[in-house]
Coordinates of C-alpha atoms in Angstrom, one line a residue:
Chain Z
X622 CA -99.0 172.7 -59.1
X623 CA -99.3 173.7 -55.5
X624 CA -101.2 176.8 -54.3
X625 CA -100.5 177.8 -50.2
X626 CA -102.7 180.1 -48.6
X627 CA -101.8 182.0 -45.7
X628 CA -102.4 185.4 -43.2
X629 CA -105.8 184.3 -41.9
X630 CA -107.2 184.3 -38.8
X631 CA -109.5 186.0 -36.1
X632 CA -109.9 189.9 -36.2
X633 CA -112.3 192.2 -35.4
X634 CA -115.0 194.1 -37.6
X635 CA -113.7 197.2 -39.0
X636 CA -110.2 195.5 -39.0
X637 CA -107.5 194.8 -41.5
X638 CA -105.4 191.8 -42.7
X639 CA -103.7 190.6 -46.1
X640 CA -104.4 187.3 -47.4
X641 CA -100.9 185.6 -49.2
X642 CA -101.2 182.9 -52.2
X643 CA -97.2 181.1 -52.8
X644 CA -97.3 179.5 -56.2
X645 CA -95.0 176.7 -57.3
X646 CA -94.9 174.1 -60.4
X647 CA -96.2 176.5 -62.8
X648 CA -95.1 179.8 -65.0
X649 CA -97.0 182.1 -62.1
X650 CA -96.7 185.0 -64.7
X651 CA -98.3 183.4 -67.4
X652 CA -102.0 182.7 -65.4
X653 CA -104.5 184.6 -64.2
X654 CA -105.3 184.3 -60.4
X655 CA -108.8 184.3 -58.1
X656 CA -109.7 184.5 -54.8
X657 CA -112.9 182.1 -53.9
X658 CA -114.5 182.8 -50.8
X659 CA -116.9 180.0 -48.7
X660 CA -118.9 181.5 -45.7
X661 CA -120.1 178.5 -43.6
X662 CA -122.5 176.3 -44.7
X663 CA -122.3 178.2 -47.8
X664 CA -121.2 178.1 -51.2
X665 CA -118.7 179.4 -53.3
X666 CA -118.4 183.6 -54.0
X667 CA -115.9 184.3 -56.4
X668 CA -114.2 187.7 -54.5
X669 CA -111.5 189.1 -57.1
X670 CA -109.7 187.9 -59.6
X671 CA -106.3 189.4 -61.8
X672 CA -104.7 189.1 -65.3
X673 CA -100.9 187.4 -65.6
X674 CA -99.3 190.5 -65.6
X675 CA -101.7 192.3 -63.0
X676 CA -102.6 194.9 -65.1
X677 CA -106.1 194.2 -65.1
X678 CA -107.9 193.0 -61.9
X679 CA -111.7 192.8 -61.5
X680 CA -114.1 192.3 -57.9
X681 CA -117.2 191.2 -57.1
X682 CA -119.6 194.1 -55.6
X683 CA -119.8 192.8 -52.2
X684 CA -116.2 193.7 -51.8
X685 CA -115.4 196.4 -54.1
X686 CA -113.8 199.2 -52.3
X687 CA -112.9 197.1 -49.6
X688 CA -110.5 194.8 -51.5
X689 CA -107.0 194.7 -53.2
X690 CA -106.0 191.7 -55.3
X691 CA -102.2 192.2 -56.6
X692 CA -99.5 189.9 -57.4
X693 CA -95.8 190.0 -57.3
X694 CA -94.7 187.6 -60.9
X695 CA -91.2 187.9 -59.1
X696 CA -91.9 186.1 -56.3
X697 CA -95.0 183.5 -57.4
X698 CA -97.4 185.0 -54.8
X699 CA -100.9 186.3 -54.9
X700 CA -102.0 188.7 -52.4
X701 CA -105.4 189.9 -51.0
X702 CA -105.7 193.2 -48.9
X703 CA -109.0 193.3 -46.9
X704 CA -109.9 196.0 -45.2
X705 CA -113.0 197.0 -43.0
X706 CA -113.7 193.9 -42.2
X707 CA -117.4 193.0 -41.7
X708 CA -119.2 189.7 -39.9
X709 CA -120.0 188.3 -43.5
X710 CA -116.5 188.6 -44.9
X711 CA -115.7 185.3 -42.3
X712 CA -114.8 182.7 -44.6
X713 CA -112.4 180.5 -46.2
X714 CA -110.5 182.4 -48.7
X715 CA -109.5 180.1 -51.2
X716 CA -106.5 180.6 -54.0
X717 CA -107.0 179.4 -57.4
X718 CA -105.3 179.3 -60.4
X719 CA -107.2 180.0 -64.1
X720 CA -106.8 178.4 -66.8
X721 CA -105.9 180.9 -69.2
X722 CA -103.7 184.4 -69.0
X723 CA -107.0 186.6 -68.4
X724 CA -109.6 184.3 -67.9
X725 CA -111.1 181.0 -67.6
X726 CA -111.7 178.0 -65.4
X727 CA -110.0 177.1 -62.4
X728 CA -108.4 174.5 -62.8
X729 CA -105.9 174.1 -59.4
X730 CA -107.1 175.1 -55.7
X731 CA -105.2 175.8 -52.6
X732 CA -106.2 174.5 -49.5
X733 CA -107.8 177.6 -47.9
X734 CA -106.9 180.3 -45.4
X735 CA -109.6 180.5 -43.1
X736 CA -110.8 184.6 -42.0
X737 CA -113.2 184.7 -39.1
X738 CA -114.3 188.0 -38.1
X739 CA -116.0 188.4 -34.3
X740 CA -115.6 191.1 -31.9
Chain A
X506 CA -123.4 189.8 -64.1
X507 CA -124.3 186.5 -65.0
X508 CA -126.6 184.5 -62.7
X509 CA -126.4 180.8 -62.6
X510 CA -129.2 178.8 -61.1
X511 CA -128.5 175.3 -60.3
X512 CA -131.7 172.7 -60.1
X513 CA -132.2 171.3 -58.0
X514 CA -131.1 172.3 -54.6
X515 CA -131.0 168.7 -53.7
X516 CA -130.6 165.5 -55.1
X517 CA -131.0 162.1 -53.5
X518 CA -130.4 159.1 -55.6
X519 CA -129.1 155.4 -54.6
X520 CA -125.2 154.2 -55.9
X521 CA -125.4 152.7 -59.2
X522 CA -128.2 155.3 -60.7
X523 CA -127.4 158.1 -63.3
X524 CA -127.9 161.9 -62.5
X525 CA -128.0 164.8 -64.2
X526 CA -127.7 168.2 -62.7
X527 CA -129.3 171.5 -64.4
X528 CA -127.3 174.9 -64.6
X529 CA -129.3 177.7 -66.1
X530 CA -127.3 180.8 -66.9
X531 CA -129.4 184.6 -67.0
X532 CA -127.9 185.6 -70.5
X533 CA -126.1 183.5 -72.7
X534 CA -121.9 182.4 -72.3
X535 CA -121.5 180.3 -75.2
X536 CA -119.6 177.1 -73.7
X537 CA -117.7 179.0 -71.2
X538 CA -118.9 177.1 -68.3
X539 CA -117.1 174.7 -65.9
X540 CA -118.2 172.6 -63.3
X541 CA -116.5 171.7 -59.9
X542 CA -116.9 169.0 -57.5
X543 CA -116.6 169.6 -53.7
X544 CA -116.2 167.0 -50.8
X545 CA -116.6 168.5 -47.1
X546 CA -113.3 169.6 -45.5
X547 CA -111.8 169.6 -49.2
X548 CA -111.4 172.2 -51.6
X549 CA -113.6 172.1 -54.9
X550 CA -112.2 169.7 -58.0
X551 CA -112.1 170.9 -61.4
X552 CA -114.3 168.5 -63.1
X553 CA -115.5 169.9 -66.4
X554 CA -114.4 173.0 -68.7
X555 CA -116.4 174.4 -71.9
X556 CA -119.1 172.9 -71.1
X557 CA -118.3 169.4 -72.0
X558 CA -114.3 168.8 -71.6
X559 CA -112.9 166.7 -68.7
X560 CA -110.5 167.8 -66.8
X561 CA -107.4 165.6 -66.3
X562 CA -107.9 162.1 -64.6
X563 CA -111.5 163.0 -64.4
X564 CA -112.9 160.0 -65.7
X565 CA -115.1 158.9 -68.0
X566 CA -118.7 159.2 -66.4
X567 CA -118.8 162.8 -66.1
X568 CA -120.2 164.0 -68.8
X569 CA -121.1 167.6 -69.7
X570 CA -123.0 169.4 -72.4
X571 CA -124.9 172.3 -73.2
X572 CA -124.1 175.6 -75.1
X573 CA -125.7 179.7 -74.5
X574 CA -127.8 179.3 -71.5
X575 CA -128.5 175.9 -70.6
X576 CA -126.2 173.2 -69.3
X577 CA -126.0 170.0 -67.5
X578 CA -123.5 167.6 -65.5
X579 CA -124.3 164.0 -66.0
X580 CA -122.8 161.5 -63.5
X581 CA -123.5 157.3 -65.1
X582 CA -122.8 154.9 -61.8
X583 CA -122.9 156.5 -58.9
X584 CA -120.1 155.2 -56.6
X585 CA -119.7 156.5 -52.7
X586 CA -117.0 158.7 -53.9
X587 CA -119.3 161.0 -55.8
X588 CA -121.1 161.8 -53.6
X589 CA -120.5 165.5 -52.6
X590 CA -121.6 169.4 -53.5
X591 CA -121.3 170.4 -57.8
X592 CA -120.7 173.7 -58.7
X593 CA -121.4 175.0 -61.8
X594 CA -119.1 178.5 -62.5
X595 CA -119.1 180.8 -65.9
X596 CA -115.8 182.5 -67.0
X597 CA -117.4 184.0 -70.0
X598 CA -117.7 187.6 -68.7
X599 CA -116.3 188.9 -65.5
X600 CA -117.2 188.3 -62.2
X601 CA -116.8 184.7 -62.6
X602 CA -120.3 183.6 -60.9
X603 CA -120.7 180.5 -59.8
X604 CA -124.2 178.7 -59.0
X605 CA -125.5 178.0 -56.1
X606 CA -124.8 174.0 -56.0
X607 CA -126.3 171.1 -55.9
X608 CA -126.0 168.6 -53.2
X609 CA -125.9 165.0 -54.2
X610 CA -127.0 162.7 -51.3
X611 CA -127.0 159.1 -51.1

């Protein structure tokens, strides 16, 4: 199982970006996805998460509104869609893998896409 | 939305000692609870799932229990490699909360 995070980087508040999650070694369809946000120093926020077939998708409230999780089965990748971008959305955005087609434990990590937001 | 609180914040112990960590969920989540181990620089490691199953290659010395609201995360023989930030995270009911960690020091 390998999880690659990419599409971070440095923009400004009020900005836009989209976070990208490639999948490989595993059915992608059949697992439910999460983004797992760490500010600095902090710990672990779950953001979002989605069902195998991306019917159902579910966010915490910090970001609700802000956020899109979707998925593309087709391709293996997980996406996130951030937009209005505040000072405490800077983070590493981390890509995880459940254990389970709708819920559970997360049982493989990527490495982390890191989202720092400054002016 | 579940709350987990993790006791303590803290924990300094000496290599060779035993620990236990304490999660405490708000309402109860059966055994859905999982716990994670995270190194600086490294993404978190899936240690532990309904409450008291080892992930693969985990070995032996972690040890989990607990069922409804209260859990814990034993470690037997410390070694230098365990020492690091535990999470404790319930999938019973979305969002996925996760606690707030516990930092085991040497």
């Amino acid at each position: 199982v390998q999880l690659v995070e990419s599409g971070g980087g440095l923009e400004q508040p009020g900005g836009s970006l989209r976070l990208s999650c490639v999948a490989s070694g595993f059915t992608f369809s059949h697992y439910a996805m999460s983004w797992v946000r760490q500010g600095p120093g902090k710990g672990l926020e779950w953001v979002s998460g989605i069902s195998g077939n991306g019917g159902l998708t579910f966010y915490a409230d910090s970001v609700k509104g802000r956020f899109i999780i979707s998925r593309d089965n087709s391709d293996n990748t997980l996406y996130l869609q951030i937009r209005s971008l505040r000072d405490e959305d800077t983070a590493i955005y981390y890509c995880a893998k459940q254990s389970d087609y709708n819920y559970g434990p997360f049982d493989y990590w990527g490495q982390g896409a890191l989202v720092t937001v400054s002016s | 939305e579940r709350m987990l609180t993790q006791s303590p914040a803290t924990l300094s112990v000496s290599p060779g000692e035993t620990v236990t960590f304490s999660c405490r969920a708000s309402q109860t989540i059966s055994r859905n609870l999982a716990w994670y181990q995270q190194k600086p620089g490294q993404p978190p490691r899936f240690l532990i799932s309904g409450a008291s199953t080892r992930a693969t290659g985990v070995p032996a010395k972690f040890s989990g229990s607990g069922s409804g609201t209260e859990f814990t995360l034993t470690i037997d023989s410390l070694q230098s490699e365990d020492f690091a930030v535990y999470f404790c995270q319930q999938y019973h009911i979305w969002p996925h909360t996760f606690g707030q960690g516990t930092k085991l020091e040497i």
